[in-house]
Coordinates of C-alpha atoms in Angstrom, one line a residue:
V2 CA 0.0 0.0 -0.1
T3 CA 3.0 2.3 0.4
Q4 CA 2.7 3.0 -3.5
Y5 CA -0.4 5.0 -2.9
I6 CA 0.9 7.6 -0.6
T7 CA 3.5 10.0 -0.5
G8 CA 7.1 9.6 1.1
E9 CA 6.2 12.0 3.8
A10 CA 2.9 10.0 4.6
N11 CA 5.0 6.6 4.6
D12 CA 7.5 8.2 6.9
A13 CA 4.8 9.3 9.3
T14 CA 3.2 5.7 9.1
F15 CA 6.5 4.0 9.9
E16 CA 7.4 6.5 12.7
Y17 CA 3.9 5.8 14.3
V18 CA 4.4 2.1 14.1
S19 CA 8.1 2.2 15.3
K20 CA 6.7 3.5 18.7
T21 CA 5.1 0.4 19.3
A22 CA 6.7 -2.5 21.4
P23 CA 9.9 -3.9 20.2
G24 CA 9.2 -7.0 18.2
S25 CA 6.0 -5.7 16.7
R26 CA 5.6 -6.7 13.2
M27 CA 4.3 -4.8 10.2
V28 CA 3.6 -6.2 6.7
F29 CA 3.4 -3.8 3.7
S30 CA 3.5 -3.8 0.1
Y31 CA 5.6 -1.5 -2.1
V32 CA 6.5 -1.2 -5.7
H33 CA 10.1 -0.9 -7.1
R34 CA 11.2 2.8 -7.3
G35 CA 11.9 2.1 -10.8
I36 CA 8.1 2.0 -11.5
I37 CA 8.0 5.6 -10.3
D38 CA 11.1 6.9 -12.0
G39 CA 10.6 5.1 -15.2
S40 CA 13.8 2.9 -15.1
F41 CA 11.9 -0.4 -14.5
K42 CA 11.2 -2.4 -17.5
D43 CA 7.6 -1.5 -18.9
A44 CA 7.3 1.2 -15.9
Q45 CA 4.8 3.5 -17.9
K46 CA 2.7 0.5 -18.7
W47 CA 2.4 -0.7 -15.0
K48 CA 2.1 3.0 -13.8
S49 CA -0.7 3.7 -16.2
I50 CA -2.7 0.7 -14.8
G51 CA -2.9 2.5 -11.5
E52 CA -3.7 5.8 -13.2
Q53 CA -6.7 4.2 -15.0
K54 CA -8.1 3.0 -11.8
S55 CA -7.8 6.5 -10.1
T56 CA -5.1 4.8 -7.8
P57 CA -1.8 6.4 -9.1
W58 CA 1.4 5.0 -7.8
I59 CA 3.5 7.8 -6.4
F60 CA 6.0 6.1 -4.0
G61 CA 8.4 3.3 -4.6
I62 CA 11.5 1.9 -2.8
D63 CA 14.5 0.2 -4.5
P64 CA 14.6 -3.5 -3.1
A65 CA 18.3 -3.1 -2.9
E66 CA 17.9 -0.3 -0.3
L67 CA 15.1 -1.8 1.7
V68 CA 17.1 -2.9 4.7
Q69 CA 18.7 0.5 4.9
Y70 CA 15.2 2.1 4.5
L71 CA 13.8 0.1 7.3
S72 CA 16.7 0.6 9.7
A73 CA 16.6 4.3 9.4
R74 CA 13.0 4.1 10.4
G75 CA 13.5 1.7 13.5
F76 CA 12.7 -1.6 11.8
A77 CA 14.5 -4.7 10.8
L78 CA 13.5 -6.6 7.7
V79 CA 12.3 -10.3 8.5
D80 CA 11.2 -11.4 5.0
H81 CA 10.7 -9.9 1.6
V82 CA 9.0 -11.6 -1.4
G83 CA 8.3 -10.7 -5.0
G84 CA 5.5 -12.0 -7.2
S85 CA 6.8 -15.2 -8.1
D86 CA 7.9 -16.2 -4.5
Y87 CA 4.4 -14.9 -3.2
Q88 CA 2.6 -17.1 -5.8
E89 CA 4.7 -20.1 -4.8
R90 CA 4.5 -19.8 -1.1
Y91 CA 0.9 -18.4 -0.5
L92 CA -1.3 -18.7 -3.6
N93 CA -0.3 -22.2 -5.1
P94 CA -1.0 -24.1 -1.9
R95 CA -4.5 -22.6 -2.0
G96 CA -5.1 -23.4 -5.7
R97 CA -5.0 -19.7 -6.6
H98 CA -3.1 -18.3 -9.4
I99 CA -2.4 -14.6 -10.1
P100 CA 0.2 -13.6 -12.8
P101 CA 3.4 -12.7 -10.9
F102 CA 4.3 -9.1 -10.9
E103 CA 8.0 -8.6 -9.8
A104 CA 7.8 -4.8 -9.3
E105 CA 5.4 -5.1 -6.6
R106 CA 6.8 -6.8 -3.5
I107 CA 5.7 -7.6 0.1
A108 CA 7.8 -7.2 3.1
L109 CA 7.6 -8.2 6.8
A110 CA 9.3 -5.9 9.2
V111 CA 9.8 -5.9 12.9
V112 CA 10.2 -2.9 15.4
T113 CA 13.7 -2.9 16.7
G114 CA 12.9 -0.4 19.5

């Protein structure tokens, strides 16, 4: 969901959650920053899908910088999956199939307090 709100709003959310008890967990989705800045393959195609649905993507994180991003906000990364991993781990066992989209990722982070 982070892709739908500004960087400042994301910072405020992470700050709020970081004040909870150490060990508290937060799951969130995000899109690769390359979708936002146009450097990801087919970025405009993917970005336009959100715009057509009136839910434009305005914020992204580079997966290579996720650990640093979280650490600066009081979190540690626990797990991190992309579309194909998510499909294999969580959807296939339930008989569901959604075409993988590697630019959107899901992360599990823990408050380090």
